[in-house]
Coordinates of C-alpha atoms in Angstrom, one line a residue:
X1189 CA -193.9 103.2 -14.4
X1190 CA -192.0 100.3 -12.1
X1191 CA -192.6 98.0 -15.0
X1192 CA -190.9 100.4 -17.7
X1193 CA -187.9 101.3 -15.8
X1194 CA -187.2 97.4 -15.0
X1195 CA -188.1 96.5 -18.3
X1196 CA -185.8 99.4 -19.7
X1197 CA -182.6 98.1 -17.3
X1198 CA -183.3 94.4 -18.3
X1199 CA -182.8 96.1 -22.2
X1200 CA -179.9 98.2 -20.8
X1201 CA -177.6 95.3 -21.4
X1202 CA -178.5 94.0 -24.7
X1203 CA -179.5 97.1 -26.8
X1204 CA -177.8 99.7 -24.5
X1205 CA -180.4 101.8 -23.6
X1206 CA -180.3 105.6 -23.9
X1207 CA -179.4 106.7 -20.3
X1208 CA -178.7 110.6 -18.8
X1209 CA -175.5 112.0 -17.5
X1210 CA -176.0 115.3 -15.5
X1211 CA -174.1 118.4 -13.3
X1212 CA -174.9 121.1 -11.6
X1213 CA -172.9 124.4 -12.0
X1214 CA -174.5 127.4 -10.3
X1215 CA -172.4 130.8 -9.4
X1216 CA -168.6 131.4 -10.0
X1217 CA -167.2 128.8 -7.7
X1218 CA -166.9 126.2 -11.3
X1219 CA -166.2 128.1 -14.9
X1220 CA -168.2 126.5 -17.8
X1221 CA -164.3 124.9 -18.6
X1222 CA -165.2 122.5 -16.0
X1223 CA -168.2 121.2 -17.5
X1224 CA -166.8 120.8 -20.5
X1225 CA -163.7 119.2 -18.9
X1226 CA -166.4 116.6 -17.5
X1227 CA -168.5 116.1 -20.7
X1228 CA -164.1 115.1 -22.2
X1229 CA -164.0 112.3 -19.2
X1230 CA -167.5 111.0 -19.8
X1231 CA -167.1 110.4 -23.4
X1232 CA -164.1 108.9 -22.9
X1233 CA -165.0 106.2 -19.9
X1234 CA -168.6 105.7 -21.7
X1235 CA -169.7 103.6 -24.1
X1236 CA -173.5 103.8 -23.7
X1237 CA -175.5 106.5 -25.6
X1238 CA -175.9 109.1 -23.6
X1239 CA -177.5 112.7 -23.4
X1240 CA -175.5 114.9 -21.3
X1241 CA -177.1 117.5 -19.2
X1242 CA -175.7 121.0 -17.5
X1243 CA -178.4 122.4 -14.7
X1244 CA -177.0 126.3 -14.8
X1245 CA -178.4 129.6 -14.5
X1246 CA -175.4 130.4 -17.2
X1247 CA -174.5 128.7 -20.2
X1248 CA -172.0 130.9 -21.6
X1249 CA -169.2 128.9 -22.6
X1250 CA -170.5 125.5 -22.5
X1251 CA -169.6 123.0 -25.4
X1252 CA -172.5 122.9 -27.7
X1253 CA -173.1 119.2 -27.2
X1254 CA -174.3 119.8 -23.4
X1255 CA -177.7 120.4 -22.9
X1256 CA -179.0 123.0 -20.8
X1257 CA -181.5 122.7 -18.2
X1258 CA -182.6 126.2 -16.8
X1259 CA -182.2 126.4 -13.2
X1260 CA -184.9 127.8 -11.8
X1261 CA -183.4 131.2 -10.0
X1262 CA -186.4 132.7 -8.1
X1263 CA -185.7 129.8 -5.7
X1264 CA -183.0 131.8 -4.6
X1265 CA -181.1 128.5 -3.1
X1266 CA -177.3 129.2 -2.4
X1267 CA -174.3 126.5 -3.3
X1268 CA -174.8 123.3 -3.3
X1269 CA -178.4 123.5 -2.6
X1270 CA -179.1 124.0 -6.3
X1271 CA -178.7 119.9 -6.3
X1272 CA -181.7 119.6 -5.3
X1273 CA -183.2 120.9 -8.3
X1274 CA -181.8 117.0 -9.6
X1275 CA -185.0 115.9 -8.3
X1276 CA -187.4 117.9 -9.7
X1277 CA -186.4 116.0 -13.0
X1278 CA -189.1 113.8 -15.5
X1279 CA -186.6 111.4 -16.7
X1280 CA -187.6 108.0 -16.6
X1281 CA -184.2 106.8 -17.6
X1282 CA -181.2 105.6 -15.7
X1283 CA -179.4 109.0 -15.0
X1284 CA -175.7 109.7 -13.7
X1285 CA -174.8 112.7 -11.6
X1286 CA -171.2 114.0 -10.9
X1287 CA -170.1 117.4 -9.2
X1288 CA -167.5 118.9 -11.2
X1289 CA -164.9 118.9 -9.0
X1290 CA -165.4 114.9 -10.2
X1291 CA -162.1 112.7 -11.9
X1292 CA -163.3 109.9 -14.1
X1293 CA -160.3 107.3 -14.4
X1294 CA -162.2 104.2 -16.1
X1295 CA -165.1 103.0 -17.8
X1296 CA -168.5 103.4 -16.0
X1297 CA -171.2 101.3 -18.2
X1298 CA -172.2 98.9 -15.2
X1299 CA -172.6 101.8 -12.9
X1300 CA -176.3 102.2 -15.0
X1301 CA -177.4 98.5 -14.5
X1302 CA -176.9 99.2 -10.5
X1303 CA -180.1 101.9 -10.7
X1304 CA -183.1 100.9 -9.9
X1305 CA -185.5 102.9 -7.3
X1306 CA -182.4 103.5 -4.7
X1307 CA -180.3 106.5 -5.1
X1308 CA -176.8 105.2 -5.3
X1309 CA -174.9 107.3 -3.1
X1310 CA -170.9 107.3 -1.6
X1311 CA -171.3 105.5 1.9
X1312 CA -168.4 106.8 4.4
X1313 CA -167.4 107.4 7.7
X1314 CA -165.2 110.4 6.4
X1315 CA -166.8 111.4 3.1
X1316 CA -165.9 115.4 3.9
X1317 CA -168.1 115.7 6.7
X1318 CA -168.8 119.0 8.3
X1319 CA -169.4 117.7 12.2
X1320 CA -170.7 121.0 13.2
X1321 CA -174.1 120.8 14.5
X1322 CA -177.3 122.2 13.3
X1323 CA -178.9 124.6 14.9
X1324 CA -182.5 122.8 15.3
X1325 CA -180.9 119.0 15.4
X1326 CA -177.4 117.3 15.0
X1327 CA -177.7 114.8 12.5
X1328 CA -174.5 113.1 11.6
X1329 CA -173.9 112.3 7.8
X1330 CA -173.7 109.4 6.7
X1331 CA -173.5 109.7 2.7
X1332 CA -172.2 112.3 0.4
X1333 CA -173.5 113.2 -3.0
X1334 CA -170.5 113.8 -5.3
X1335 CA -172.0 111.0 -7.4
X1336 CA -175.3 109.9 -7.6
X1337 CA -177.3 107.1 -9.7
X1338 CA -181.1 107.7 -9.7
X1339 CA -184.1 107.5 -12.2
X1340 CA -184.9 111.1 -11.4
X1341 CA -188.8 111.0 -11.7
X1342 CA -188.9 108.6 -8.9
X1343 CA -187.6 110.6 -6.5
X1344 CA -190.2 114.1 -7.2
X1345 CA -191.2 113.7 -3.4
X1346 CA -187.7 114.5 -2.1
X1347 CA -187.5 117.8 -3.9
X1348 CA -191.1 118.4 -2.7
X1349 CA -190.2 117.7 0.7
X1350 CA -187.3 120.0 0.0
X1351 CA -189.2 123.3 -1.2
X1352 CA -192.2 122.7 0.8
X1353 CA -190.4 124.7 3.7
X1354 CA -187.0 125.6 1.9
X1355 CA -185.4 128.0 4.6
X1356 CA -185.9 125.5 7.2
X1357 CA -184.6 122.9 5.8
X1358 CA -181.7 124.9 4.9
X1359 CA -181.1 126.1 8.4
X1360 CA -181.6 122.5 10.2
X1361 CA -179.7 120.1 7.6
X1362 CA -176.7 122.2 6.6
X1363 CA -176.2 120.7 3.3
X1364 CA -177.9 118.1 1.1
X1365 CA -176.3 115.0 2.3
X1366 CA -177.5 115.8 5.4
X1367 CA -181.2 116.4 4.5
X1368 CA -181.2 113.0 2.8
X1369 CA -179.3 111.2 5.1
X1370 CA -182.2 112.2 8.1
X1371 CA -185.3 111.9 5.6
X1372 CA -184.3 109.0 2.6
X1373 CA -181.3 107.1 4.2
X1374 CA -183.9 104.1 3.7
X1375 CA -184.0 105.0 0.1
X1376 CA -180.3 104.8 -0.6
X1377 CA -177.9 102.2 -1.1
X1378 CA -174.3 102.5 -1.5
X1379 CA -171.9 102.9 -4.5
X1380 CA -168.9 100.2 -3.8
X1381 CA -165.7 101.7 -2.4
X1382 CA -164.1 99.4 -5.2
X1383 CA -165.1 101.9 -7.3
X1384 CA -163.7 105.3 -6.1
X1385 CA -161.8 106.6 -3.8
X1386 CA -161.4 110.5 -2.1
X1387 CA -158.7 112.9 -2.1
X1388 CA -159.6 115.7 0.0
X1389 CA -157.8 117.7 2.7
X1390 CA -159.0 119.2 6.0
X1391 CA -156.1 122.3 6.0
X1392 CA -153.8 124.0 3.7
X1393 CA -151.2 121.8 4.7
X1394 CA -149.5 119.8 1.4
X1395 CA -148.2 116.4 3.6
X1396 CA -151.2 114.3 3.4
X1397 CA -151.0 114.1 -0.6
X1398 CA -147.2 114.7 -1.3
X1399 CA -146.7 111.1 0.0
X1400 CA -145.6 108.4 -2.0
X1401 CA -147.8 105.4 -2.6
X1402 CA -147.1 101.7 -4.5
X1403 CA -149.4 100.1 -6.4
X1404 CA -148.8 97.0 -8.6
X1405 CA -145.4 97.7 -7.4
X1406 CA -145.5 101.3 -9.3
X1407 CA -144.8 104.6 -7.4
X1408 CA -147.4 107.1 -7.6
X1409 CA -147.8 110.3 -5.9
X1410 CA -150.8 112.4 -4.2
X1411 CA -152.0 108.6 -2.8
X1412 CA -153.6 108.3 -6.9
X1413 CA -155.1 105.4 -7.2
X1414 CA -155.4 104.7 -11.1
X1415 CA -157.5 101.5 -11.0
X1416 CA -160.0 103.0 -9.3
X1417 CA -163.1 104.6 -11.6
X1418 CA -163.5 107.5 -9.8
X1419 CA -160.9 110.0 -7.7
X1420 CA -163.6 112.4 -5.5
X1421 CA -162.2 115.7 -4.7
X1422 CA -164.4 117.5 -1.8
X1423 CA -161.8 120.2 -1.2
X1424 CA -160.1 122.1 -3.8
X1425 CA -156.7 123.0 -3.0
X1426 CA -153.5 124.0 -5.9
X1427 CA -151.9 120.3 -5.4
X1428 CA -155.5 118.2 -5.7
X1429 CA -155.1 117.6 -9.3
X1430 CA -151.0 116.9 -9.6
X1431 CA -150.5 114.4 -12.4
X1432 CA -154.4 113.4 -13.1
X1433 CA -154.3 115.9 -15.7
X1434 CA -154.0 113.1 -18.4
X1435 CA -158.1 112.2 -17.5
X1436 CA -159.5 115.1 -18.8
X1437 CA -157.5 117.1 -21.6

């Protein structure tokens, strides 16, 4: 299976190879407008063929082109927990992950020949950490999961680790980023800051994005950063997405 997958990345290049793009929408927190709003970005910053993937226990109003993956609901996970379903995946190709509170600005093709058997994962100090401490153990977060680039079947032992005592895990890691950054931070590497940047708030208060910011010498607004491939959004809030509505209509 090694061999395949780096034979399939050296081919990735010149006959560019199939690869996966994938979200996760459980509950009412996203509508089904938001994974179609991603599927718009992805075919616009992606030139590769791709097959694009929704992980939902509801499909109603999803595009037709997205593929559904049934979650699996007698796992009776809650939020962002359903993630972890990600790795109970069979593909053997390079796959892309985004939540869908996700802004895709650019083009994203060499994000697939930087997957191998890592998971590329955000690296940050200040990646929307939650610093409140478990009840079992603190463990302080050192990755966050908004984007992730894996080849899913080599990661089966994570989601296995995972389910094989769900409500503990649930309890002592608080979250996902924090279950893989105490079990697999040796099994991640990170995705360059050159790439994306975050716009997320820590109160209801509008002053840290109704700043003004200059970039190439242009004024922009909400700190955007338009060269950047990817604007990560881990609190919604009405101002988050002034004037990047161009990305995804």
């Amino acid at each position: 299976l090694q061999k395949q997958i780096h034979f399939g990345k050296k081919l990735l290049k010149i006959l560019k190879h199939q690869v996966n793009i994938i979200c996760v929408k459980y509950g009412t927190k996203y509508t089904s407008d938001r994974v179609n709003r991603l599927l718009k970005m992805v075919k616009r910053n992606c030139s590769l063929p791709f097959s694009f993937y929704c992980m939902t226990e509801n499909s109603i109003g999803l595009d037709s082109r997205e593929k559904v993956i049934d979650l699996d609901i007698s796992l009776d996970l809650e939020s962002y927990w359903w993630k972890m379903c990600l790795f109970n995946l069979d593909f053997k190709e390079p796959t892309l992950f985004f939540d869908l509170d996700i802004v895709i600005q650019n083009n994203f093709d060499f994000l697939f020949e930087q997957i191998d058997d890592k998971l590329l994962v955000l690296f940050s100090d200040d990646a929307g950490l939650d610093n409140r401490n478990t009840i079992i153990l603190p463990v302080d977060n050192k990755i966050n999961t908004s984007v992730i680039g894996f080849i899913p079947i080599l990661f089966k032992d994570l989601y296995n680790n995972f389910i094989r005592d769900t409500d503990y895990n649930i309890v002592k890691y608080f979250g996902i980023d924090r279950f893989i950054t105490a079990m697999y931070l040796d099994r991640c590497k990170p995705l360059s800051y050159d790439y994306y940047y975050y716009r997320w708030k820590k109160d209801l208060t509008e002053s840290k994005y109704c700043t003004s910011v200059k970039i190439d010498g242009k004024g922009y607004s909400l700190a955007h950063v338009p060269n950047k491939h990817f604007c990560i959004f881990c609190q919604e809030h009405p101002d988050m997405y002034k004037e990047m509505e161009n990305y995804f209509i």
